[in-house]
Coordinates of C-alpha atoms in Angstrom, one line a residue:
Chain A
X1 CA -30.3 34.5 -60.2
X2 CA -32.8 31.5 -61.9
X3 CA -33.3 28.3 -60.9
X4 CA -31.2 26.6 -63.2
X5 CA -28.2 28.5 -62.5
X6 CA -29.0 27.7 -58.4
X7 CA -29.3 24.2 -59.1
X8 CA -26.1 24.2 -61.0
X9 CA -24.4 25.8 -58.5
X10 CA -25.5 23.8 -55.6
X11 CA -24.8 20.5 -57.5
X12 CA -21.1 21.6 -58.2
X13 CA -20.8 22.7 -54.4
X14 CA -21.9 19.3 -52.8
X15 CA -20.2 17.4 -55.6
X16 CA -16.9 18.7 -54.8
X17 CA -17.1 19.9 -51.0
X18 CA -18.9 17.1 -49.0
X19 CA -16.4 14.7 -47.5
X20 CA -18.1 11.7 -47.0
X21 CA -20.3 11.8 -50.6
X22 CA -16.5 12.2 -52.1
X23 CA -15.3 9.3 -50.1
X24 CA -18.1 7.4 -51.5
X25 CA -18.1 8.5 -55.0
X26 CA -21.7 9.7 -54.8
X27 CA -22.3 12.5 -57.6
X28 CA -25.6 14.3 -57.6
X29 CA -26.5 14.4 -61.4
X30 CA -30.0 15.9 -61.1
X31 CA -31.0 18.7 -58.9
X32 CA -34.9 19.2 -59.8
X33 CA -37.5 19.6 -57.4
X34 CA -39.5 16.9 -59.5
X35 CA -36.9 14.5 -59.2
X36 CA -33.5 14.3 -57.9
X37 CA -30.6 11.7 -59.1
X38 CA -27.4 10.3 -57.4
X39 CA -25.2 8.0 -59.3
X40 CA -21.9 6.1 -58.1
X41 CA -19.9 3.5 -59.6
X42 CA -18.6 0.3 -57.9
X43 CA -15.4 0.7 -55.7
X44 CA -14.1 -2.3 -54.0
X45 CA -13.9 -0.2 -50.9
X46 CA -17.5 -0.1 -50.9
X47 CA -18.0 -3.7 -50.1
X48 CA -19.6 -5.0 -47.0
X49 CA -19.3 -8.4 -47.2
X50 CA -15.8 -10.0 -48.9
X51 CA -17.3 -13.1 -49.6
X52 CA -20.2 -12.5 -51.4
X53 CA -19.0 -8.9 -53.0
X54 CA -21.7 -6.7 -52.2
X55 CA -22.3 -3.3 -51.3
X56 CA -22.3 -2.3 -47.5
X57 CA -25.9 -1.5 -46.4
X58 CA -24.6 1.6 -45.3
X59 CA -23.6 2.7 -48.8
X60 CA -27.3 2.1 -49.9
X61 CA -28.5 4.2 -47.1
X62 CA -25.9 6.9 -47.7
X63 CA -26.9 7.0 -51.1
X64 CA -30.4 7.1 -50.7
X65 CA -30.1 9.5 -47.5
X66 CA -28.4 12.1 -50.0
X67 CA -31.0 11.7 -52.8
X68 CA -33.9 12.4 -50.5
X69 CA -31.9 15.6 -49.0
X70 CA -31.3 16.8 -52.6
X71 CA -34.8 16.4 -53.8
X72 CA -35.8 18.1 -50.3
X73 CA -33.5 21.0 -51.2
X74 CA -34.5 21.5 -54.6
X75 CA -37.9 21.9 -53.1
X76 CA -37.2 24.2 -50.4
X77 CA -35.3 26.7 -53.3
X78 CA -38.5 26.2 -55.6
X79 CA -40.6 27.8 -52.7
X80 CA -38.4 30.8 -51.9
X81 CA -40.0 33.9 -53.1
X82 CA -36.7 35.6 -53.3
X83 CA -33.9 33.5 -54.9
X84 CA -30.4 35.3 -53.4
X85 CA -27.5 33.5 -52.3
X86 CA -28.1 34.5 -48.8
X87 CA -31.7 33.1 -48.9
X88 CA -30.7 29.9 -50.4
X89 CA -27.8 29.4 -47.8
X90 CA -30.1 30.3 -45.1
X91 CA -32.8 28.0 -46.1
X92 CA -30.4 24.8 -47.2
X93 CA -29.1 25.2 -43.5
X94 CA -32.3 24.0 -41.7
X95 CA -32.3 21.2 -43.9
X96 CA -31.9 17.7 -42.0
X97 CA -32.7 14.2 -42.1
X98 CA -35.2 13.3 -39.2
X99 CA -35.7 9.6 -39.9
X100 CA -35.0 7.3 -42.6
X101 CA -36.1 3.8 -43.8
X102 CA -34.1 1.7 -46.4
X103 CA -35.3 -1.6 -47.8
X104 CA -32.9 -3.7 -49.0
X105 CA -34.6 -5.6 -51.9
X106 CA -31.5 -7.4 -53.7
X107 CA -28.2 -7.9 -53.1
X108 CA -26.0 -4.7 -54.2
X109 CA -24.2 -5.8 -57.1
X110 CA -23.3 -3.8 -60.2
X111 CA -21.0 -1.6 -62.2
X112 CA -23.1 1.8 -61.7
X113 CA -25.9 2.5 -59.3
X114 CA -28.3 5.2 -59.9
X115 CA -30.8 6.8 -57.2
X116 CA -33.6 8.4 -57.5
X117 CA -35.8 10.5 -55.5
X118 CA -39.3 12.2 -55.3
X119 CA -41.3 14.3 -52.8
X120 CA -44.4 12.3 -51.6
X121 CA -45.1 15.1 -48.6
X122 CA -44.4 18.5 -49.2
X123 CA -44.4 21.5 -46.2
X124 CA -43.3 24.5 -44.7
X125 CA -41.6 22.5 -42.1
X126 CA -41.2 19.0 -42.9
X127 CA -40.9 16.9 -46.1
X128 CA -41.3 13.3 -47.1
X129 CA -39.3 11.9 -50.1
X130 CA -39.3 8.4 -51.6
X131 CA -36.2 6.8 -53.2
X132 CA -35.0 4.2 -55.5
X133 CA -31.6 2.4 -56.1
X134 CA -31.0 0.6 -59.6
X135 CA -27.8 -0.8 -61.1
X136 CA -26.9 -0.2 -64.6
X137 CA -29.0 -3.3 -65.9
X138 CA -31.9 -1.7 -64.0
X139 CA -32.0 -4.2 -61.2
X140 CA -34.1 -2.5 -58.3
X141 CA -31.7 -3.2 -55.4
X142 CA -33.5 -0.7 -52.9
X143 CA -36.3 1.4 -51.8
X144 CA -36.0 4.2 -49.2
X145 CA -38.4 6.6 -47.5
X146 CA -37.0 9.8 -45.7
X147 CA -38.7 12.3 -43.5
X148 CA -36.4 15.8 -43.8
X149 CA -36.8 18.7 -41.8
X150 CA -36.9 21.7 -44.2
X151 CA -37.8 24.9 -42.2
Chain B
X1 CA -14.7 -24.7 -30.2
X2 CA -16.3 -22.2 -27.3
X3 CA -18.4 -19.4 -27.8
X4 CA -16.0 -17.1 -26.7
X5 CA -13.7 -18.1 -29.0
X6 CA -15.8 -18.1 -31.8
X7 CA -16.9 -14.4 -31.0
X8 CA -13.3 -13.4 -30.9
X9 CA -12.5 -14.9 -34.1
X10 CA -15.4 -13.5 -35.9
X11 CA -14.8 -10.1 -34.0
X12 CA -10.8 -10.4 -35.6
X13 CA -12.3 -11.3 -38.8
X14 CA -14.7 -8.8 -39.4
X15 CA -12.7 -6.0 -37.9
X16 CA -10.0 -6.8 -40.2
X17 CA -11.6 -7.8 -43.5
X18 CA -14.6 -6.1 -44.2
X19 CA -13.8 -3.1 -46.4
X20 CA -16.4 -0.7 -46.1
X21 CA -16.2 -0.7 -42.1
X22 CA -12.5 -0.5 -42.4
X23 CA -12.8 2.8 -44.6
X24 CA -15.0 4.2 -42.0
X25 CA -13.0 2.8 -39.1
X26 CA -15.7 0.9 -37.5
X27 CA -14.8 -1.6 -34.9
X28 CA -16.8 -4.3 -33.0
X29 CA -15.9 -4.1 -29.8
X30 CA -18.3 -6.5 -28.1
X31 CA -19.7 -9.5 -29.9
X32 CA -22.3 -11.0 -27.6
X33 CA -26.0 -12.4 -28.0
X34 CA -27.3 -10.3 -25.2
X35 CA -25.7 -6.7 -26.3
X36 CA -23.1 -6.3 -29.0
X37 CA -21.3 -3.0 -29.4
X38 CA -19.4 -0.8 -32.2
X39 CA -17.5 2.2 -31.8
X40 CA -15.5 4.5 -34.3
X41 CA -13.5 7.7 -33.9
X42 CA -14.4 11.0 -35.6
X43 CA -12.5 11.5 -38.7
X44 CA -12.8 14.8 -41.3
X45 CA -13.7 12.1 -44.0
X46 CA -16.9 11.4 -42.4
X47 CA -18.1 14.6 -42.6
X48 CA -21.4 15.4 -44.5
X49 CA -22.2 19.1 -44.0
X50 CA -18.7 20.7 -44.1
X51 CA -20.4 24.0 -42.9
X52 CA -21.6 22.3 -39.4
X53 CA -18.8 19.5 -39.2
X54 CA -21.4 16.9 -38.5
X55 CA -21.2 13.4 -39.4
X56 CA -23.0 12.3 -42.7
X57 CA -26.3 10.4 -42.1
X58 CA -24.8 7.4 -43.8
X59 CA -22.1 7.3 -41.4
X60 CA -24.6 6.6 -38.7
X61 CA -26.6 4.2 -40.8
X62 CA -23.6 2.0 -41.5
X63 CA -22.5 1.9 -37.7
X64 CA -26.3 1.1 -36.9
X65 CA -26.5 -1.6 -39.3
X66 CA -23.0 -3.3 -38.4
X67 CA -24.3 -3.0 -34.8
X68 CA -27.7 -4.6 -35.8
X69 CA -26.3 -7.4 -37.7
X70 CA -23.6 -7.9 -35.2
X71 CA -25.8 -8.9 -32.5
X72 CA -28.0 -10.9 -34.9
X73 CA -25.0 -13.0 -35.8
X74 CA -24.2 -13.5 -32.0
X75 CA -27.6 -14.9 -31.6
X76 CA -27.4 -17.2 -34.7
X77 CA -24.2 -18.8 -33.2
X78 CA -25.7 -19.1 -29.9
X79 CA -28.5 -21.1 -31.1
X80 CA -26.2 -23.7 -33.3
X81 CA -26.4 -26.9 -31.4
X82 CA -23.0 -27.6 -33.0
X83 CA -20.4 -25.0 -33.4
X84 CA -18.1 -25.9 -36.0
X85 CA -16.2 -23.4 -38.0
X86 CA -18.4 -25.2 -41.0
X87 CA -21.5 -24.6 -39.4
X88 CA -20.9 -20.7 -38.4
X89 CA -19.9 -20.0 -41.7
X90 CA -23.0 -21.2 -43.2
X91 CA -25.2 -20.1 -40.7
X92 CA -23.5 -16.7 -40.9
X93 CA -23.7 -16.4 -45.0
X94 CA -27.6 -16.4 -44.6
X95 CA -27.7 -13.2 -42.3
X96 CA -28.7 -10.2 -44.4
X97 CA -30.6 -6.9 -43.7
X98 CA -33.9 -6.7 -44.7
X99 CA -35.2 -3.2 -43.6
X100 CA -33.5 -0.4 -41.7
X101 CA -34.9 2.6 -40.0
X102 CA -32.6 5.2 -38.4
X103 CA -33.8 8.3 -36.3
X104 CA -31.4 11.0 -36.1
X105 CA -32.0 12.9 -33.0
X106 CA -28.9 14.9 -32.5
X107 CA -26.4 16.4 -35.1
X108 CA -23.5 13.8 -35.2
X109 CA -20.9 15.7 -33.1
X110 CA -18.0 13.9 -30.7
X111 CA -14.7 12.8 -30.7
X112 CA -15.9 8.8 -30.5
X113 CA -19.1 7.2 -31.1
X114 CA -20.4 4.1 -29.5
X115 CA -23.3 1.9 -30.8
X116 CA -24.9 -0.8 -28.9
X117 CA -27.6 -3.1 -30.3
X118 CA -29.9 -5.7 -28.7
X119 CA -32.6 -8.1 -30.0
X120 CA -36.2 -7.5 -29.5
X121 CA -37.4 -10.5 -31.8
X122 CA -35.6 -13.3 -32.2
X123 CA -36.6 -16.3 -34.6
X124 CA -35.5 -19.1 -36.8
X125 CA -35.9 -16.9 -39.8
X126 CA -36.1 -13.2 -38.9
X127 CA -34.6 -11.3 -35.9
X128 CA -35.3 -7.3 -35.3
X129 CA -32.9 -5.6 -33.3
X130 CA -32.8 -1.8 -31.7
X131 CA -29.8 0.3 -31.8
X132 CA -28.9 3.4 -30.0
X133 CA -25.7 5.5 -31.0
X134 CA -24.2 8.0 -28.3
X135 CA -21.0 10.0 -28.2
X136 CA -18.2 9.9 -25.8
X137 CA -20.3 12.5 -23.6
X138 CA -23.3 10.2 -23.4
X139 CA -25.4 12.6 -26.2
X140 CA -27.8 10.3 -27.6
X141 CA -27.3 10.8 -31.6
X142 CA -29.3 8.4 -33.0
X143 CA -31.7 5.7 -32.6
X144 CA -32.5 2.6 -35.1
X145 CA -34.3 -0.5 -35.7
X146 CA -33.4 -3.3 -38.1
X147 CA -35.2 -6.5 -39.7
X148 CA -32.5 -9.0 -40.2
X149 CA -32.5 -12.6 -42.4
X150 CA -31.1 -14.9 -39.9
X151 CA -32.0 -18.5 -41.7
Chain C
X1 CA -54.6 26.6 -14.7
X2 CA -52.2 23.8 -13.4
X3 CA -50.2 21.2 -15.6
X4 CA -52.1 18.5 -13.6
X5 CA -55.4 20.1 -14.0
X6 CA -54.7 20.4 -17.8
X7 CA -53.6 17.0 -18.1
X8 CA -56.6 15.4 -16.4
X9 CA -59.1 17.8 -18.5
X10 CA -57.3 16.6 -21.6
X11 CA -57.3 13.0 -20.6
X12 CA -61.2 13.3 -19.8
X13 CA -61.8 14.9 -23.5
X14 CA -59.8 12.7 -25.1
X15 CA -60.8 9.3 -23.5
X16 CA -64.7 10.3 -24.2
X17 CA -64.7 12.5 -27.3
X18 CA -62.4 10.7 -30.0
X19 CA -64.6 8.1 -31.5
X20 CA -62.4 5.3 -33.0
X21 CA -60.4 5.2 -29.5
X22 CA -64.0 4.6 -28.2
X23 CA -64.8 1.9 -30.7
X24 CA -61.7 0.0 -29.7
X25 CA -61.8 0.8 -26.4
X26 CA -58.3 2.9 -25.9
X27 CA -57.9 4.6 -22.6
X28 CA -55.2 7.1 -21.7
X29 CA -54.1 6.0 -18.4
X30 CA -51.2 8.5 -18.0
X31 CA -50.8 11.7 -19.3
X32 CA -47.3 13.1 -18.7
X33 CA -44.5 14.6 -20.8
X34 CA -42.2 11.9 -19.2
X35 CA -43.9 8.9 -20.0
X36 CA -47.7 8.6 -21.2
X37 CA -49.8 5.3 -21.1
X38 CA -52.7 3.8 -22.8
X39 CA -54.6 0.8 -21.6
X40 CA -57.2 -1.3 -23.5
X41 CA -59.0 -4.8 -22.7
X42 CA -59.1 -7.9 -25.1
X43 CA -62.6 -7.5 -27.0
X44 CA -63.3 -10.6 -29.4
X45 CA -64.0 -7.7 -32.1
X46 CA -60.7 -6.7 -32.1
X47 CA -59.4 -10.4 -33.7
X48 CA -57.6 -10.1 -37.0
X49 CA -57.2 -13.6 -37.5
X50 CA -60.1 -15.6 -36.5
X51 CA -58.1 -18.8 -36.5
X52 CA -55.4 -18.0 -34.3
X53 CA -57.7 -15.6 -32.2
X54 CA -54.9 -12.6 -32.0
X55 CA -55.2 -8.6 -32.1
X56 CA -55.6 -7.1 -35.8
X57 CA -52.0 -5.6 -36.5
X58 CA -54.2 -2.2 -37.2
X59 CA -55.3 -2.4 -33.5
X60 CA -51.6 -2.5 -32.0
X61 CA -50.5 0.2 -34.6
X62 CA -53.9 2.5 -33.4
X63 CA -52.6 2.1 -29.6
X64 CA -49.0 2.9 -30.5
X65 CA -50.1 5.8 -32.5
X66 CA -52.2 7.3 -29.9
X67 CA -49.5 6.6 -27.1
X68 CA -47.0 8.8 -29.1
X69 CA -49.5 11.3 -29.9
X70 CA -50.2 11.5 -26.2
X71 CA -46.7 12.0 -25.1
X72 CA -46.1 14.7 -28.0
X73 CA -49.3 16.4 -26.9
X74 CA -47.9 16.7 -23.1
X75 CA -44.3 18.0 -24.2
X76 CA -46.2 20.6 -26.4
X77 CA -48.1 21.7 -23.4
X78 CA -45.1 21.5 -21.0
X79 CA -43.3 23.9 -23.4
X80 CA -46.2 26.4 -23.5
X81 CA -45.0 29.7 -21.6
X82 CA -48.9 30.5 -21.2
X83 CA -51.1 27.8 -20.1
X84 CA -54.6 29.0 -21.0
X85 CA -57.4 26.7 -22.4
X86 CA -57.0 29.0 -26.0
X87 CA -53.0 28.2 -25.7
X88 CA -53.8 24.6 -25.2
X89 CA -56.1 24.2 -27.8
X90 CA -54.3 26.3 -30.5
X91 CA -51.0 24.1 -29.7
X92 CA -52.6 20.7 -29.5
X93 CA -54.4 21.5 -33.3
X94 CA -51.2 21.3 -34.7
X95 CA -50.1 17.9 -33.5
X96 CA -50.2 15.4 -36.2
X97 CA -48.4 11.9 -37.1
X98 CA -46.0 12.3 -39.8
X99 CA -44.9 8.7 -39.8
X100 CA -45.2 5.4 -37.5
X101 CA -43.0 2.4 -37.5
X102 CA -44.6 -0.8 -36.1
X103 CA -42.6 -3.8 -34.9
X104 CA -44.9 -6.9 -34.0
X105 CA -42.6 -9.1 -31.9
X106 CA -45.3 -11.5 -30.6
X107 CA -48.8 -12.5 -31.1
X108 CA -51.0 -10.2 -29.5
X109 CA -52.7 -12.4 -26.9
X110 CA -53.8 -11.2 -23.6
X111 CA -56.6 -10.1 -21.2
X112 CA -55.3 -6.4 -20.8
X113 CA -52.7 -4.7 -23.2
X114 CA -50.6 -1.4 -21.8
X115 CA -48.7 0.6 -24.1
X116 CA -46.4 3.0 -23.0
X117 CA -44.8 6.1 -24.7
X118 CA -41.7 8.5 -24.2
X119 CA -40.1 11.5 -26.2
X120 CA -36.7 10.5 -27.8
X121 CA -36.6 14.0 -30.1
X122 CA -38.0 17.2 -28.9
X123 CA -38.3 19.8 -30.9
X124 CA -40.3 22.8 -31.5
X125 CA -41.7 21.6 -35.1
X126 CA -40.9 18.0 -34.7
X127 CA -41.0 15.4 -31.8
X128 CA -40.3 11.8 -32.0
X129 CA -41.7 9.3 -29.8
X130 CA -40.8 5.5 -29.0
X131 CA -43.6 3.0 -27.5
X132 CA -43.9 -0.2 -26.2
X133 CA -46.8 -2.8 -25.8
X134 CA -46.9 -5.4 -23.3
X135 CA -49.8 -7.8 -22.1
X136 CA -51.1 -8.0 -18.7
X137 CA -48.4 -11.0 -18.3
X138 CA -45.3 -8.9 -19.1
X139 CA -45.2 -10.6 -22.4
X140 CA -43.4 -7.7 -25.0
X141 CA -45.9 -7.9 -28.2
X142 CA -44.9 -4.7 -30.1
X143 CA -42.2 -1.8 -30.5
X144 CA -43.0 1.3 -32.5
X145 CA -41.1 4.6 -33.3
X146 CA -43.5 7.7 -34.2
X147 CA -42.5 10.9 -35.8
X148 CA -44.9 14.1 -34.7
X149 CA -45.7 17.4 -35.9
X150 CA -46.0 19.7 -33.0
X151 CA -45.3 23.0 -34.2
Chain D
X1 CA -58.9 -25.6 -58.0
X2 CA -57.8 -22.7 -59.9
X3 CA -56.2 -19.8 -59.0
X4 CA -59.0 -17.6 -59.6
X5 CA -61.6 -19.7 -57.8
X6 CA -59.2 -19.5 -54.7
X7 CA -59.0 -16.0 -54.9
X8 CA -62.7 -15.6 -54.9
X9 CA -63.1 -18.2 -52.0
X10 CA -60.4 -16.2 -49.6
X11 CA -61.8 -13.2 -50.5
X12 CA -65.3 -14.1 -49.4
X13 CA -63.8 -15.7 -46.3
X14 CA -61.4 -12.9 -45.2
X15 CA -64.4 -10.3 -46.2
X16 CA -66.9 -12.2 -43.7
X17 CA -65.3 -13.6 -41.1
X18 CA -62.4 -11.2 -39.7
X19 CA -63.7 -9.4 -37.0
X20 CA -61.7 -6.3 -37.0
X21 CA -61.7 -5.9 -40.9
X22 CA -65.6 -6.2 -40.6
X23 CA -65.8 -3.5 -37.6
X24 CA -63.9 -0.8 -39.7
X25 CA -65.4 -1.9 -43.1
X26 CA -62.5 -3.3 -44.8
X27 CA -63.3 -5.1 -47.9
X28 CA -60.8 -6.7 -50.1
X29 CA -61.8 -5.9 -53.6
X30 CA -59.1 -7.2 -55.5
X31 CA -56.9 -10.6 -54.7
X32 CA -54.0 -10.8 -57.0
X33 CA -50.4 -11.5 -57.0
X34 CA -49.8 -8.3 -59.0
X35 CA -51.8 -5.8 -57.2
X36 CA -54.2 -6.2 -54.2
X37 CA -56.8 -3.8 -53.2
X38 CA -58.7 -2.6 -50.4
X39 CA -61.6 -0.2 -50.0
X40 CA -63.9 1.3 -47.3
X41 CA -66.3 4.0 -46.9
X42 CA -66.1 6.8 -44.5
X43 CA -68.1 6.2 -41.4
X44 CA -68.1 8.5 -38.1
X45 CA -66.8 5.8 -35.9
X46 CA -63.4 6.1 -37.9
X47 CA -63.0 9.5 -36.9
X48 CA -59.6 10.2 -34.9
X49 CA -59.9 14.1 -34.1
X50 CA -63.6 15.2 -33.9
X51 CA -62.6 19.0 -34.3
X52 CA -61.2 18.1 -37.8
X53 CA -63.2 15.3 -38.7
X54 CA -60.4 13.1 -40.3
X55 CA -59.8 9.2 -40.0
X56 CA -57.8 8.1 -37.1
X57 CA -54.3 6.9 -38.2
X58 CA -54.5 3.6 -37.0
X59 CA -57.6 3.1 -39.6
X60 CA -55.1 3.7 -42.1
X61 CA -52.3 1.7 -40.7
X62 CA -54.9 -1.0 -40.5
X63 CA -56.0 -0.6 -43.9
X64 CA -52.5 -0.6 -45.3
X65 CA -51.2 -3.6 -43.4
X66 CA -54.3 -5.6 -44.7
X67 CA -53.5 -4.6 -48.3
X68 CA -49.9 -5.8 -47.9
X69 CA -51.1 -9.0 -46.0
X70 CA -53.3 -9.9 -49.0
X71 CA -51.0 -9.3 -52.0
X72 CA -48.6 -11.1 -49.8
X73 CA -50.9 -14.0 -49.6
X74 CA -51.6 -13.9 -53.3
X75 CA -48.0 -14.1 -53.8
X76 CA -47.8 -17.3 -51.5
X77 CA -50.4 -19.2 -53.3
X78 CA -49.2 -18.4 -56.8
X79 CA -45.6 -19.8 -55.7
X80 CA -47.5 -23.3 -54.7
X81 CA -46.8 -26.4 -56.6
X82 CA -50.0 -28.0 -55.5
X83 CA -53.1 -25.8 -54.8
X84 CA -55.4 -27.5 -52.4
X85 CA -57.5 -26.4 -49.4
X86 CA -55.2 -28.0 -47.1
X87 CA -52.0 -26.6 -48.6
X88 CA -53.7 -23.0 -49.2
X89 CA -54.3 -23.1 -45.4
X90 CA -51.3 -24.6 -44.2
X91 CA -49.2 -21.7 -46.3
X92 CA -51.5 -18.9 -45.1
X93 CA -51.3 -19.8 -41.6
X94 CA -47.7 -18.7 -41.6
X95 CA -48.3 -15.2 -42.7
X96 CA -47.4 -12.2 -40.6
X97 CA -46.7 -8.8 -40.4
X98 CA -43.3 -8.4 -39.5
X99 CA -42.9 -4.5 -39.3
X100 CA -44.9 -1.6 -40.9
X101 CA -44.1 1.8 -41.5
X102 CA -46.9 4.1 -42.4
X103 CA -46.5 7.9 -43.8
X104 CA -49.1 9.9 -43.4
X105 CA -49.4 12.7 -46.5
X106 CA -52.9 14.3 -46.1
X107 CA -55.5 14.4 -43.5
X108 CA -58.0 11.5 -44.2
X109 CA -60.7 12.9 -45.3
X110 CA -63.1 11.5 -48.1
X111 CA -66.5 9.4 -48.7
X112 CA -64.3 6.0 -49.9
X113 CA -60.8 5.1 -49.6
X114 CA -58.9 3.1 -52.0
X115 CA -55.8 1.0 -50.9
X116 CA -53.4 -0.9 -53.4
X117 CA -50.5 -3.1 -52.6
X118 CA -47.9 -4.3 -54.6
X119 CA -45.0 -6.9 -53.8
X120 CA -41.1 -5.3 -54.0
X121 CA -39.4 -8.5 -52.2
X122 CA -40.3 -11.5 -52.7
X123 CA -38.9 -14.6 -51.1
X124 CA -39.6 -18.0 -49.7
X125 CA -39.5 -16.6 -46.3
X126 CA -39.8 -12.7 -46.5
X127 CA -42.1 -10.6 -48.7
X128 CA -42.0 -6.7 -48.9
X129 CA -45.1 -4.9 -49.9
X130 CA -45.7 -1.1 -50.9
X131 CA -48.9 0.3 -50.3
X132 CA -50.8 3.7 -51.2
X133 CA -54.2 4.8 -50.1
X134 CA -56.3 7.5 -52.0
X135 CA -59.9 8.9 -51.4
X136 CA -62.3 9.0 -54.1
X137 CA -61.2 12.0 -55.8
X138 CA -57.5 10.7 -56.0
X139 CA -56.1 12.6 -53.1
X140 CA -53.0 10.4 -51.8
X141 CA -53.3 10.3 -48.3
X142 CA -51.1 7.9 -47.1
X143 CA -48.0 5.7 -48.3
X144 CA -47.0 2.7 -46.5
X145 CA -44.0 -0.1 -46.4
X146 CA -44.5 -3.7 -45.1
X147 CA -42.3 -6.6 -44.1
X148 CA -44.1 -10.1 -44.0
X149 CA -43.0 -13.3 -42.8
X150 CA -44.4 -15.7 -45.6
X151 CA -43.1 -19.0 -45.2

């Protein structure tokens, strides 16, 4: 199995089988060890504050966490010497968020939101990712840093 | 209007009018400047990882953020010299999360989750809150620290 | 070798052989898996802002980091099945800070500063510690959360 | 007084009058609202772990905090409508770190260390800065995020 096939397979699986991501409409749109990407569109049910019509901070944190976890997963798979479904599943099952910092820069307004993530520390046990969230106009809405268990 | 009435009124409003909190089932069960509390029950739609049947990290972050915002709001109101609906609304409208750190300590498993929050830094412009999340058995699932704009 | 002997030995070594801790006057005063403690006294060279005569934030961060690392080290040793100097050194050599959050609650004023640390997440690879810094009057100056590589 | 003069004056003052920065050898080498910069050279007294000869994590945190505070100060001054020594001093006296996250990416080894900082959230009360520390070879040693009170 090639890396690209694996990426496509995992994207499909995660995009259709993770209940909370589906509830929020979070879609993995790039699964790559260099930079992964999540997108989601505005829905009224994601509103935190009904007076101001802005995203709940928890929506932002959820999207940042998923983006960081996705790029960490892509790095785990990239480092596998033998890419089999069993090895992938075994490796990915160890993935977990240890801690996550979210910096809310601007009110969460927009039609679509794009979160990108890249790895700033890569190791056999722990990886650290940085994430950014923009809306479709390019407004920078949030920054994040996540530490992930990877082995 | 007395502080207790205000607290009850705000709890009712927040518990029935905030779309994302309703989507997740987050309920404010104590609104107090000393310690505020949020509770929510397990629902399958809150699952992050379908293999392990544990809460999505974003659910945990959402509940911690709401708990910290609630205790920050209770502190804002406590410091008002003149408690009128107009003053309360004006003050609360300035409330916003600046940053949030979530520490995931154990897998998010349980029937009910209880999040408590208290203030560790209180100021006229910025407040800092600490949050803890346990399940109904007392397992300690997450810790959090949030910095909030309050004035 | 007993745990207490080991603790005493490591405290002595760390208190006399770590250049930056000596420069700042940081002393490990309790080395225990339950709660470790660091103390240091005011010195003018630790001033950050000469107008306000308060500790530099980096002094506070240094003390919190040391306290968290100490309690993480005590936990590593407690989990060793065979406590020999070689095993201790091998285990301790893996210890490193992954990330550290410092919350500055009040200006750093006082004659003596006491930092306590305890473990909130314990694992074979990663541990998370929480730290608090008070002055001799009990004023709460800072809070911290540190994630440590331990295996 | 022009912005550049002010910047030079503040750099000189901070570089010669802040005891802890002098103790560590931290020098502000660029004072600008776009990007500020701190540099310092290796000294044995900055060692945390004598076995591995690497910087103490507190040295890294100190340098990141100073860099973030410097870029926050430059932004405060840029926003002043009337740049007088009194106004500058009054504004700068309100500057303080609320919280700081440090991510340690690689062991702190090198001959010289360069820390850059830029603002990711700018406001009348609170600013958020991101910092990066490299050594003279370009190795990326640490990342940081700091939230500062600015008004």
